[in-house]
Short mmCIF file of C-alpha atoms in Angstrom, two decimals:
data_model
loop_
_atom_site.label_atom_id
_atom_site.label_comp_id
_atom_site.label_asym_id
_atom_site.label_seq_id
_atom_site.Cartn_x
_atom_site.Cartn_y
_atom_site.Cartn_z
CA UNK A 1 29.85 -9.99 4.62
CA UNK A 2 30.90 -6.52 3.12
CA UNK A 3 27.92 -6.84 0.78
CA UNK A 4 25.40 -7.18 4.06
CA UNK A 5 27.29 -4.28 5.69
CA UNK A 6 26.58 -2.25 2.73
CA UNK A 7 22.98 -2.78 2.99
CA UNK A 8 22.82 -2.18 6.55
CA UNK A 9 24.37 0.87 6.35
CA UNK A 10 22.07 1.93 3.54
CA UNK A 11 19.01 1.05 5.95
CA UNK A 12 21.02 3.41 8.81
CA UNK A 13 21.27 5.70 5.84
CA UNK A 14 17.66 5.80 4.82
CA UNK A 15 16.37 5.66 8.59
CA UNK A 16 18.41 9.06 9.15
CA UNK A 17 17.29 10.66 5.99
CA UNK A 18 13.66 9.94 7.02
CA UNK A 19 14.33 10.43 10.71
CA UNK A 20 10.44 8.46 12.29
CA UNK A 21 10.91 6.03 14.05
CA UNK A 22 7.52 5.17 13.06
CA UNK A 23 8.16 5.15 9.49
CA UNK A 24 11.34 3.18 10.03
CA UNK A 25 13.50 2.34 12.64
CA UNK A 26 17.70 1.95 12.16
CA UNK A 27 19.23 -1.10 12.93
CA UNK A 28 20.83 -0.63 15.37
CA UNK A 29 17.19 -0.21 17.35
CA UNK A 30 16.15 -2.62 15.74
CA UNK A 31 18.37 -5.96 16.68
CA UNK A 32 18.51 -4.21 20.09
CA UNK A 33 14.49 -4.52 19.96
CA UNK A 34 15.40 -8.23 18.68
CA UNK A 35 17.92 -8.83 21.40
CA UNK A 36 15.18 -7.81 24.07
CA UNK A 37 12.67 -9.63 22.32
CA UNK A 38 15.30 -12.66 22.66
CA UNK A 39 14.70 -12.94 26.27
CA UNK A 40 11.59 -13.36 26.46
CA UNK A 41 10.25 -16.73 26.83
CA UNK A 42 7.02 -15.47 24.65
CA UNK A 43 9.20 -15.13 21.51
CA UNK A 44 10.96 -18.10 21.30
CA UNK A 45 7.26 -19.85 22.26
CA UNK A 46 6.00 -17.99 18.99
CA UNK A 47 9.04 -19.02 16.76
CA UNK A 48 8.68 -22.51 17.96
CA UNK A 49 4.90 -22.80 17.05
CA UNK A 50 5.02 -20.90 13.79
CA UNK A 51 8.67 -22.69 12.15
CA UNK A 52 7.19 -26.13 13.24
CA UNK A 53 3.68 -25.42 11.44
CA UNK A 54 5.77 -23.71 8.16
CA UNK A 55 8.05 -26.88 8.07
CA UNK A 56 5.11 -29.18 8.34
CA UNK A 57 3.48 -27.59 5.50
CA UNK A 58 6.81 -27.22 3.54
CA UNK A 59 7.84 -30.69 3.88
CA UNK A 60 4.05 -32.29 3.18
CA UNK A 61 4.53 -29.58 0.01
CA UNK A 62 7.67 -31.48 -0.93
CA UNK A 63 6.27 -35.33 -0.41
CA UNK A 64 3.13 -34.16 -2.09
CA UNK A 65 4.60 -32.41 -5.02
CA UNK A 66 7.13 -35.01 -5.52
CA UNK A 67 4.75 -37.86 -5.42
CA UNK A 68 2.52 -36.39 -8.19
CA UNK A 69 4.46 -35.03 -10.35
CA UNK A 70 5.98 -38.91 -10.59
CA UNK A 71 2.79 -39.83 -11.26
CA UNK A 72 1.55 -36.80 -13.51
CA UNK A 73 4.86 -37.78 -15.63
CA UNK A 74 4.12 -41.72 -16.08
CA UNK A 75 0.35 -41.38 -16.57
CA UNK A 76 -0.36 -38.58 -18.65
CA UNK A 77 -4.29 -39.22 -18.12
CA UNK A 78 -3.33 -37.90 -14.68
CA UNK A 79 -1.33 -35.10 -15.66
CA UNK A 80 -4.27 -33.36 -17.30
CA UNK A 81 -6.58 -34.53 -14.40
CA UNK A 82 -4.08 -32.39 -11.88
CA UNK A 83 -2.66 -29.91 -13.78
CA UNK A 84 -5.99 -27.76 -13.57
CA UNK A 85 -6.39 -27.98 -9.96
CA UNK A 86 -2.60 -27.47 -9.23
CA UNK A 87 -2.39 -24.38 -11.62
CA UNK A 88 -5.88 -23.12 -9.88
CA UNK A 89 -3.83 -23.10 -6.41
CA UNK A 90 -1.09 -21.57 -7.76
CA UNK A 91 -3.57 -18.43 -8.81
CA UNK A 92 -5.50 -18.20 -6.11
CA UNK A 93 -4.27 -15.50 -3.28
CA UNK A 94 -3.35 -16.18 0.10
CA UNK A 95 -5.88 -14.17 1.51
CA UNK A 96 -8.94 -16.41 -0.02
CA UNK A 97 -7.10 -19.53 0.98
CA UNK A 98 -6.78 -18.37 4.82
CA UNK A 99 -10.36 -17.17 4.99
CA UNK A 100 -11.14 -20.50 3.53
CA UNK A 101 -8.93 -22.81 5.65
CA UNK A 102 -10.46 -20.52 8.58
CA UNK A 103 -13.70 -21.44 7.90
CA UNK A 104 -13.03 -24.94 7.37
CA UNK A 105 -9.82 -25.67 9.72
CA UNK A 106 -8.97 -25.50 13.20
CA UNK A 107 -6.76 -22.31 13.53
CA UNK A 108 -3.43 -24.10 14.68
CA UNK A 109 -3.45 -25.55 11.15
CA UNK A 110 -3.61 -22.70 9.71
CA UNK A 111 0.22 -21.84 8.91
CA UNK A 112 0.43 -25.75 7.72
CA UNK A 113 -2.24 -25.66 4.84
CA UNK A 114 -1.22 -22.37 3.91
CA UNK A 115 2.26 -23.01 3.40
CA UNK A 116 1.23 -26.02 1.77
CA UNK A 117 -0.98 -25.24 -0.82
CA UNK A 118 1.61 -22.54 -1.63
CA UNK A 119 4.68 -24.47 -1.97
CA UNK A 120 2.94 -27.51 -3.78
CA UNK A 121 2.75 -25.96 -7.16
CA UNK A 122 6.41 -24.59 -6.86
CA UNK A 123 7.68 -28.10 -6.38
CA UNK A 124 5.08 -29.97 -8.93
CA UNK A 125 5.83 -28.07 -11.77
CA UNK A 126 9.91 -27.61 -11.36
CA UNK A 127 9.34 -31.79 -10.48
CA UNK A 128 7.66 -32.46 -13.78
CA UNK A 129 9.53 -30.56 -15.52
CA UNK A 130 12.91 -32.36 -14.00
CA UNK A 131 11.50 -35.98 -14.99
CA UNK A 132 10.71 -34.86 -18.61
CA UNK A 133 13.85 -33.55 -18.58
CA UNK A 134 15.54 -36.84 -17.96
CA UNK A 135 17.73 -37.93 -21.34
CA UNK A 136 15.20 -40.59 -22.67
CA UNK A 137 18.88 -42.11 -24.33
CA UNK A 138 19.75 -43.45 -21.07
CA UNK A 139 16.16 -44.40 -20.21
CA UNK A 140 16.39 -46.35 -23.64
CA UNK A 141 19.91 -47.59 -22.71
CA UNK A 142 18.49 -48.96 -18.96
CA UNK A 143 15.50 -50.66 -21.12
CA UNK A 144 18.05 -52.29 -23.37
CA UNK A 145 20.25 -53.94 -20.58
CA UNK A 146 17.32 -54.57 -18.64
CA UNK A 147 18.60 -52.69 -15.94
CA UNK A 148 15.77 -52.78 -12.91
CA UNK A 149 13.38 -50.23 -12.28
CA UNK A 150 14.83 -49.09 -8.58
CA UNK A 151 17.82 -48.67 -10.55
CA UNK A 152 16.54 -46.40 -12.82
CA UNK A 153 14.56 -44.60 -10.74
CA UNK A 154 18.03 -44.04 -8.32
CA UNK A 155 20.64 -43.45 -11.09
CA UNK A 156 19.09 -41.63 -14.05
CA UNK A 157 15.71 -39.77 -12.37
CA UNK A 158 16.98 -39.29 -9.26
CA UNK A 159 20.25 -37.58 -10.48
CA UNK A 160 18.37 -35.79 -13.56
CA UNK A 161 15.73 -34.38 -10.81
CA UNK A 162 17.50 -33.71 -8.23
CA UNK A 163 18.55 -30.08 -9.09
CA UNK A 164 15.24 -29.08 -10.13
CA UNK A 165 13.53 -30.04 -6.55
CA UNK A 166 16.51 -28.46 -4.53
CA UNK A 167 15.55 -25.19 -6.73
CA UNK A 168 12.67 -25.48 -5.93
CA UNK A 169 12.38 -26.27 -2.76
CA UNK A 170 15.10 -23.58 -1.73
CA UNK A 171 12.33 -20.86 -3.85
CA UNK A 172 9.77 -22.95 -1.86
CA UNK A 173 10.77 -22.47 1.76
CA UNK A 174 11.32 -18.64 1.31
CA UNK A 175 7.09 -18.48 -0.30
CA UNK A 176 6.23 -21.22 2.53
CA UNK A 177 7.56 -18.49 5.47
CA UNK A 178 5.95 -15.72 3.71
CA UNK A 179 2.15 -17.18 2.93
CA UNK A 180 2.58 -18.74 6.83
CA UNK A 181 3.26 -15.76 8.42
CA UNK A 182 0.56 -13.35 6.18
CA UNK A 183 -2.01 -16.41 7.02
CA UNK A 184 -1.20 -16.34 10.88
CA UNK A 185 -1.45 -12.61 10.72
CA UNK A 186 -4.46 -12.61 8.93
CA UNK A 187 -5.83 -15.61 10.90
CA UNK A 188 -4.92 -13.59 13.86
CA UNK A 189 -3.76 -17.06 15.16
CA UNK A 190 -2.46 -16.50 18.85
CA UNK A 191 0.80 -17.60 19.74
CA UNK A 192 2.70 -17.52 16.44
CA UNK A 193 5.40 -15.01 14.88
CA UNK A 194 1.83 -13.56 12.68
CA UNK A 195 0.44 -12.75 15.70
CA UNK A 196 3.59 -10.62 17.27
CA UNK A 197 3.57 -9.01 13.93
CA UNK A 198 -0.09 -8.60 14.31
CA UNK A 199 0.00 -6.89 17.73
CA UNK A 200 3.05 -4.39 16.72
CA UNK A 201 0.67 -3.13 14.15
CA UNK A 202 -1.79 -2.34 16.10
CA UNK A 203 0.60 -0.86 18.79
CA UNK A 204 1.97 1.45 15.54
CA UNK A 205 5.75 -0.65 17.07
CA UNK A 206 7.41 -0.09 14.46
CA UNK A 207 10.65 -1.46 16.32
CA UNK A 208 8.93 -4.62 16.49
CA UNK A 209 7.64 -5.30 13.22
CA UNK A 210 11.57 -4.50 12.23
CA UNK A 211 12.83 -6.94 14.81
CA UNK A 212 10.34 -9.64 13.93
CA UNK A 213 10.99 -9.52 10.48
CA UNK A 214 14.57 -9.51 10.86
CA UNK A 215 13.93 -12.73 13.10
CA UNK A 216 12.24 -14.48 10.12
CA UNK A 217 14.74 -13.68 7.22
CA UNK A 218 16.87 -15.35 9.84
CA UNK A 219 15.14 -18.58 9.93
CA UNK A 220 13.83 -18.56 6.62
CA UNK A 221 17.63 -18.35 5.26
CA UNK A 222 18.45 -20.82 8.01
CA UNK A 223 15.99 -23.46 6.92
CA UNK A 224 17.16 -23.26 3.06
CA UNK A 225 20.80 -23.19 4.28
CA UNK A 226 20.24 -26.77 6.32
CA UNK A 227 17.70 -27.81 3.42
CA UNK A 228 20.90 -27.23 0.92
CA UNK A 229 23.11 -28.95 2.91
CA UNK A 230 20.92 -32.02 3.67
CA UNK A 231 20.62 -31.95 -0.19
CA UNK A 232 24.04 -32.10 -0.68
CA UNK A 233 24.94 -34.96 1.70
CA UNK A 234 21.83 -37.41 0.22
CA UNK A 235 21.95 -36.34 -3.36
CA UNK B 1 20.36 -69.30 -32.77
CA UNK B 2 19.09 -67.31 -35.14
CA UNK B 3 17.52 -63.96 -35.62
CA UNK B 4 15.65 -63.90 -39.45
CA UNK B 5 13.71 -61.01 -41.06
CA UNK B 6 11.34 -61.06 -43.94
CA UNK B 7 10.47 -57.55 -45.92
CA UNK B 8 11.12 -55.84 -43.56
CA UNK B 9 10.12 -51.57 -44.22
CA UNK B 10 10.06 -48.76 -42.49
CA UNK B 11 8.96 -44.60 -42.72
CA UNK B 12 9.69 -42.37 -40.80
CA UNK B 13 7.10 -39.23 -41.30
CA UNK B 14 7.03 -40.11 -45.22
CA UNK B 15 10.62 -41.15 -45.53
CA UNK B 16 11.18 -44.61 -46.48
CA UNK B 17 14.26 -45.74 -44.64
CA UNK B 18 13.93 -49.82 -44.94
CA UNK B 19 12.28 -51.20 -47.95
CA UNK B 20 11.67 -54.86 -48.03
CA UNK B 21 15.24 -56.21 -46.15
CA UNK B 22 15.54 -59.41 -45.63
CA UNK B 23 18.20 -60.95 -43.39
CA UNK B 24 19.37 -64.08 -41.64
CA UNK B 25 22.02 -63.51 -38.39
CA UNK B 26 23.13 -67.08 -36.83
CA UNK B 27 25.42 -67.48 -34.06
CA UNK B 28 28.92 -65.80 -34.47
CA UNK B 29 29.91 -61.99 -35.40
CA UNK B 30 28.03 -60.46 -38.66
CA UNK B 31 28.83 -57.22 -40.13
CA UNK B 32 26.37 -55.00 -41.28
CA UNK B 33 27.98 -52.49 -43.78
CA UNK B 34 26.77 -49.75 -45.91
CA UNK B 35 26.84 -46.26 -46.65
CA UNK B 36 26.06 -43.35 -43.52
CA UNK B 37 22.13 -43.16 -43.56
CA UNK B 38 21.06 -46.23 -45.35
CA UNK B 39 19.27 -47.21 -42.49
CA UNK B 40 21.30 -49.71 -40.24
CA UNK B 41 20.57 -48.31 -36.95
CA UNK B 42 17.44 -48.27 -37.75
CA UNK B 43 17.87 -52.44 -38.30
CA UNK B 44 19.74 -52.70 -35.31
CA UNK B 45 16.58 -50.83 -33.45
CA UNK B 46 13.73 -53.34 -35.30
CA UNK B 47 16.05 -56.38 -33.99
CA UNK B 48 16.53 -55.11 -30.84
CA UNK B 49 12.54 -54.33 -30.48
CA UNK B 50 13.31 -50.33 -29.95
CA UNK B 51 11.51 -49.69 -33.15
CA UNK B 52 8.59 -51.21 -34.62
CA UNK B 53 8.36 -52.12 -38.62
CA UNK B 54 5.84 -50.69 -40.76
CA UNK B 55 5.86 -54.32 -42.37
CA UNK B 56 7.68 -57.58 -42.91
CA UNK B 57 8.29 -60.03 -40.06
CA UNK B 58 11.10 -60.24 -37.30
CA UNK B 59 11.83 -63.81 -36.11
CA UNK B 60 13.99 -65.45 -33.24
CA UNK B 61 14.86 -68.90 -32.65
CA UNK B 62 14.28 -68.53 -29.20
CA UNK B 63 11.03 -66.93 -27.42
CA UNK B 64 11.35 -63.16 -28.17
CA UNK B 65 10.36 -62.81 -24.30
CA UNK B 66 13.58 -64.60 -22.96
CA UNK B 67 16.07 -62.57 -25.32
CA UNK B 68 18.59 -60.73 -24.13
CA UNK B 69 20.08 -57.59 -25.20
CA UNK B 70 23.55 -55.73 -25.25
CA UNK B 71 24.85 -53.19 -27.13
CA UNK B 72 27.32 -49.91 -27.97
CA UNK B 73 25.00 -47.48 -29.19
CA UNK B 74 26.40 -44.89 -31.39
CA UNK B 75 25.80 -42.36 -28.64
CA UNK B 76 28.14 -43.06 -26.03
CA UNK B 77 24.43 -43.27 -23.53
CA UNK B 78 27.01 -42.89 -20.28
CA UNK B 79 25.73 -41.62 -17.20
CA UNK B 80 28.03 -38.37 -16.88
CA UNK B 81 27.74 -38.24 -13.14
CA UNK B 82 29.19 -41.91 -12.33
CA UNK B 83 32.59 -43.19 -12.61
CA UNK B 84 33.65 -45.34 -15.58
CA UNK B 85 33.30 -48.43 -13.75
CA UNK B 86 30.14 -47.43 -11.84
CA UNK B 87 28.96 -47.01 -15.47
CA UNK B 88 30.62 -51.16 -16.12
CA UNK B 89 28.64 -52.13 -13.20
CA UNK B 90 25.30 -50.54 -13.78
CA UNK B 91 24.77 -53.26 -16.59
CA UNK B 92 26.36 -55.70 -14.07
CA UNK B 93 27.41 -55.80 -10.58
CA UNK B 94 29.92 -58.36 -10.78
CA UNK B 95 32.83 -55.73 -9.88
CA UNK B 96 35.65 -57.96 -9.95
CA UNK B 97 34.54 -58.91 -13.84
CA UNK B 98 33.84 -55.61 -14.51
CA UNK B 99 37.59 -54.38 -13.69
CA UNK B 100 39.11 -57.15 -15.35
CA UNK B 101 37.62 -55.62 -18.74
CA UNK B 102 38.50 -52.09 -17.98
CA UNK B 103 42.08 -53.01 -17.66
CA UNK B 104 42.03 -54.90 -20.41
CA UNK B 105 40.48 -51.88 -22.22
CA UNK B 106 43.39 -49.67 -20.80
CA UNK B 107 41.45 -47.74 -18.60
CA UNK B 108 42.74 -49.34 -15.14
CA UNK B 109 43.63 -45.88 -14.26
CA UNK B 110 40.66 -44.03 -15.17
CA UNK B 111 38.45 -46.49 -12.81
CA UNK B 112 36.85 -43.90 -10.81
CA UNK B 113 37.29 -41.28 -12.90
CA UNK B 114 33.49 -39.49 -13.55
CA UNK B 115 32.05 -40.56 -17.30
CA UNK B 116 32.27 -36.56 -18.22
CA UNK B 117 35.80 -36.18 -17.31
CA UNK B 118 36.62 -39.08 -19.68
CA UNK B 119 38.07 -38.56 -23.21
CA UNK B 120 36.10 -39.37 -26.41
CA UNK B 121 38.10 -42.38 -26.60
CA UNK B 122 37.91 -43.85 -23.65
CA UNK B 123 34.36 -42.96 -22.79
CA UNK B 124 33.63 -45.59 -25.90
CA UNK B 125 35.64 -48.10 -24.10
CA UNK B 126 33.43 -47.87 -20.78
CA UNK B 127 31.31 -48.47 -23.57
CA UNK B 128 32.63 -51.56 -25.16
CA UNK B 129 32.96 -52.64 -21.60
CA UNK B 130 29.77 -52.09 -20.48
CA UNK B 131 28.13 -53.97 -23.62
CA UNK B 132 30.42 -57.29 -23.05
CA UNK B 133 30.03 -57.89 -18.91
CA UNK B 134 26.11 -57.18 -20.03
CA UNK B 135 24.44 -61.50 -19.88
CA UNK B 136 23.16 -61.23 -23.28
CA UNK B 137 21.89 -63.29 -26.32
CA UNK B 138 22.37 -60.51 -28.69
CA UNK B 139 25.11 -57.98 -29.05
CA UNK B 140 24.29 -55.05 -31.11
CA UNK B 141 27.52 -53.08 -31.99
CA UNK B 142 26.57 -49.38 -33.79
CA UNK B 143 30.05 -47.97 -34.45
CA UNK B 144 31.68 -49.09 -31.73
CA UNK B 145 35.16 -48.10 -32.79
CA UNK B 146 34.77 -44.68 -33.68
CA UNK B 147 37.02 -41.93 -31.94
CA UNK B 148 39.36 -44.68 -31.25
CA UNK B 149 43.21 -44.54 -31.90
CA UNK B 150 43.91 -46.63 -34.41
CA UNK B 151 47.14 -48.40 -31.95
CA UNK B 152 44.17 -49.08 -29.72
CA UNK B 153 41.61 -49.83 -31.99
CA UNK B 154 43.21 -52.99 -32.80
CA UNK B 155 43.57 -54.09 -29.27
CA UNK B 156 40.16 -52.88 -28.89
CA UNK B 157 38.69 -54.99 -31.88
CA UNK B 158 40.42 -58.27 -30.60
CA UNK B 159 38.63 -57.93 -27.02
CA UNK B 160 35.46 -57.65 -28.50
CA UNK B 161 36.34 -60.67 -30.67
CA UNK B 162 37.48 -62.79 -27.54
CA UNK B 163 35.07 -61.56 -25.55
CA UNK B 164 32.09 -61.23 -27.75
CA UNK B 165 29.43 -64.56 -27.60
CA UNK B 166 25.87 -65.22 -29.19
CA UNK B 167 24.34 -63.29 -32.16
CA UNK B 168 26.90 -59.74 -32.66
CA UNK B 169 25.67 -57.60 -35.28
CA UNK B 170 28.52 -55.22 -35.57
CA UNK B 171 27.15 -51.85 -37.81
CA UNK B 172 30.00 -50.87 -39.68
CA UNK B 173 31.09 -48.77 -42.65
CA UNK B 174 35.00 -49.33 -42.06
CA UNK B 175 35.91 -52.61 -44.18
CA UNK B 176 39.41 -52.99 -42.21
CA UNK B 177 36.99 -53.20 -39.67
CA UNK B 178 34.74 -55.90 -40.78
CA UNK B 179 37.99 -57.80 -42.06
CA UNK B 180 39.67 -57.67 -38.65
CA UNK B 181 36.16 -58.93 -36.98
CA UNK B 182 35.66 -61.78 -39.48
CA UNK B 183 32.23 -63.79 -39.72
CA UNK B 184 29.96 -62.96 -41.96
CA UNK B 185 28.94 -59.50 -43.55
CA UNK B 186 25.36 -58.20 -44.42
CA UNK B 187 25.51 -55.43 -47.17
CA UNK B 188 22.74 -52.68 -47.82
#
């Protein structure tokens, strides 16, 4: 808590020094701005649509890049099948895959295959890199006692990967709110958090831009904080 | 039952670590003895169909298919994040059995206790433990008394002589060892 007072009052610091409210705004304006914002039925509409497309994409990320990096790790023909196309959509920008997904998908999807094709790399390659990780000892060990598969799978892989998909997928939701956000803004998609952001632009509202990114720090942090503790009650 | 090899050999990457052993192990404990490096984990590996020999010819009495294996390693191969008996019963979920041999091997207190909070000691009796409540046909023993006290050790040794059953091959290079065990003894 004294650490995020210090930083706020090095924003109030910085917003005096520079003394525009269009430049930057203190924040004290600001969460006021975000307050007011707070009753309006418009911007909890917004945060609605937008965290319910980024979770969707997130979470399809996470099944996706669990499933295949399982598979990229038992069948090495498949791991150098994937790993090109993977590694290709962790290079390309954001910006080429919303002008693509524009072209090709219904707008309200947007956010969701963004978010997707960004987080899917994160959580293949720290996913691969858990199960390869896994002490093949103990895999020798289970193969000795003939110890079944879903046993295996639960008690040495599960335990062994576990910390390297919660790493990820903590990394992941933070790039997931990001690329959904800079896609719906790009996308111009109406009705989501992009747009807001979108519209203060163009209105030069600098309060808003402020209080609407304060508004998804908050929920970004609060989706990894809930992910983390889900993780820690099933793992 | 019986577990014969023929000339058998084995490299590894240019090293020649088994040259032409031969072996017969019946029913009953035998010792394998011999100096650190002579190459009887690698034997314990061929017979337990880890490893593969360059040559020579591995044969059971009893479809290789239906043979069961148990062993210590000589890594302790525990899972760190479960308890000692959680480790007992990953082999075998008969809990009630699988107590029974962890107080026997003094570690009735330490039940729940997590693998890596366990001493050296008594992570190689989960060990011992885990190997006996295993249903085998073979038990492979590599070292399974090092780190032990030697009060304990003795105790130790005469569970796995009560408990032990089928083919043991018990890799040793302790004599007193070997003596306490009796049966037979192979020599490299």
């Amino acid at each position: 808590m004294p650490i995020v007072l210090f930083w706020l009052l090095v924003w109030e610091a910085v917003a005096a020094i520079i003394g525009s409210d269009l430049v930057i705004v203190s924040p004290r304006v600001t969460f006021a701005r975000l307050l007011e914002l707070a009753q309006t039925a418009v911007f909890w509409q917004s945060i609605g649509t937008t965290l319910g497309r980024i979770l969707r994409g997130f979470l399809f990320a996470l099944i996706a890049g669990t499933v295949l990096a399982a598979l990229a790790a038992r069948f090495k023909t498949f791991l150098k099948l994937i790993l090109p196309a993977v590694n290709t959509m962790n290079a390309v920008p954001i910006a080429s895959f919303t002008i693509l997904a524009l072209i090709a998908f219904n707008p309200s999807d947007l956010a969701i295959f963004v978010s997707f094709v960004t987080v899917l790399p994160i959580i293949f390659y720290n996913t691969h890199k858990g199960i390869e990780s896994t002490d093949p000892q103990l895999l020798e060990m289970a193969q000795i006692f003939r110890v079944p598969a879903r046993k295996v799978i639960f008690r040495i892989y599960f335990k062994t990967v576990a910390p390297y998909v919660a790493a990820a997928a903590t990394s992941g939701i933070g790039f997931a709110w990001k690329s959904g956000i800079a896609a719906e803004l790009i996308g111009q998609v109406s009705g989501t958090i992009g747009m807001n952001l979108h519209a203060a632009r163009i209105w030069l509202n600098t309060a808003d831009v402020f209080a609407w990114t304060v508004a998804i720090v908050l929920l970004s942090y609060g989706m990894e904080r809930t992910f983390r503790i889900i993780l820690r009650v099933k793992v | 039952m019986t577990i014969e090899l023929k000339n058998i050999c084995k490299s590894f990457e240019g090293k020649e670590i088994l040259r032409d052993v031969s072996a017969v192990f019946k029913t009953g404990i035998t010792c394998v003895m011999g100096q650190s490096g002579i190459g009887k984990t690698t034997l314990a590996k061929i017979i337990a169909g880890l490893i593969v020999p360059d040559s020579g010819e591995l044969s059971f009495s009893k479809p290789a298919e239906n043979l069961k294996f148990s062993a210590v390693f000589q890594e302790d191969r525990l899972l760190d994040w479960e308890t000692a008996l959680g480790n007992v019963l990953f082999v075998n979920p008969d809990r009630e059995r699988a107590v029974a041999f962890l107080n026997e091997a003094e570690l009735g207190e330490n039940l729940h206790k997590k693998a890596a909070d366990l001493s050296g000691g008594m992570r190689r009796r989960v060990c011992i433990c885990r190997a006996l409540i295993a249903d085998y046909d073979v038990l492979i023993l590599d070292e399974p008394f090092k780190g032990l006290d030697v009060g304990l050790k003795i105790s130790i040794m005469q569970m796995v002589k009560t408990h032990a059953r089928g083919i043991v091959i018990c890799i040793t290079h302790d004599e007193g060892e070997a003596e306490f065990l009796g049966g037979d003894k192979f020599v490299f």
